[in-house]
Amino acid sequence: MNPKQLAGEKAVEYVKSGMNVGLGTGSTAYFAIQEIGRRFKNEGLDIRAIATSIESENLAKEWGIPMATFADVDHLDVTIDGADEADPQLNLIKGGGGALLREKIVASATKFYVIVADERKYVPQLGPFGLPVEIIPFAWEETFRQVKALGCMPTRREKDGKIFITDNQNYIFDCDFGLIADAYKLNDQLHSLPGVVETGLFLDKTDVLIIGKNSGELEIHHKKG
Ligand code: 5RP
């Protein structure tokens, strides 16, 4: 089985009837949403969901999964999302799909945060993927200079030859900081810039990391402590 599918479907074991569920974004979270959809349709799984992107919301709606908003619910019991990198402390880089802001808001409202990934995503130290940073379009050139001054050459993300616009009408800078020695400090530095909306560093949040391997096996890492 595709390692992403293996991880995505395994994660749905954490989803029980009565729960408020966060739905992640990307090609691995896709398999979790599909599995939740199947269980909703065939087994009467009774949940309410909030999606981290318009794309994931549309997929959930295709299955008829009941969708909620934060006007309806004040927490999520479990969220299943993907990652671009995960380190042994279960800190993450996310945002490869451009959904990092909604993903981080959803993560912050979540009691039990499950990350699904294939084995290529598990790295000894965060950084090689590059760090996506969501910024507001106003004065993006100045924000570019300020981010660059922190020690990277940002690239304003494009898609199909056009500027990539997030679901929140913002831009993404993809920032190559090399291996990130102190993710907490870098996160704080980026957050101190007024044009930065959010970073792709998801620190101290993950409860379980489920890795699907090419061999067909699963590797499961739990938060320490
Ligand atoms: C989107 C994300 C995704 O979770 C991340 O890019 C992983 O995607 P995939 O499972 O397709 O590799 O952070 O903003």
Short mmCIF file of C-alpha atoms in Angstrom, two decimals, residues 1-10 31 35 38 118 212-218:
data_model
loop_
_atom_site.label_atom_id
_atom_site.label_comp_id
_atom_site.label_asym_id
_atom_site.label_seq_id
_atom_site.Cartn_x
_atom_site.Cartn_y
_atom_site.Cartn_z
CA MET A 1 0.00 0.00 0.00
CA ASN A 2 1.07 3.59 -0.64
CA PRO A 3 2.87 4.71 2.59
CA LYS A 4 0.77 7.90 2.72
CA GLN A 5 -2.40 5.84 2.56
CA LEU A 6 -1.08 3.49 5.24
CA ALA A 7 -0.42 6.38 7.64
CA GLY A 8 -3.56 8.33 6.75
CA GLU A 9 -5.90 5.42 7.32
CA LYS A 10 -4.17 4.29 10.53
CA PHE A 31 -6.32 9.47 2.77
CA GLU A 35 -11.27 6.95 5.44
CA ARG A 38 -16.03 5.89 4.34
CA ASP A 118 5.68 8.94 4.68
CA GLY A 212 4.03 4.96 6.63
CA LYS A 213 7.04 3.13 5.25
CA ASN A 214 7.75 1.84 1.77
CA SER A 215 8.11 -1.64 3.29
CA GLY A 216 4.42 -1.51 4.21
CA GLU A 217 5.17 -1.11 7.92
CA LEU A 218 4.10 1.70 10.18
#
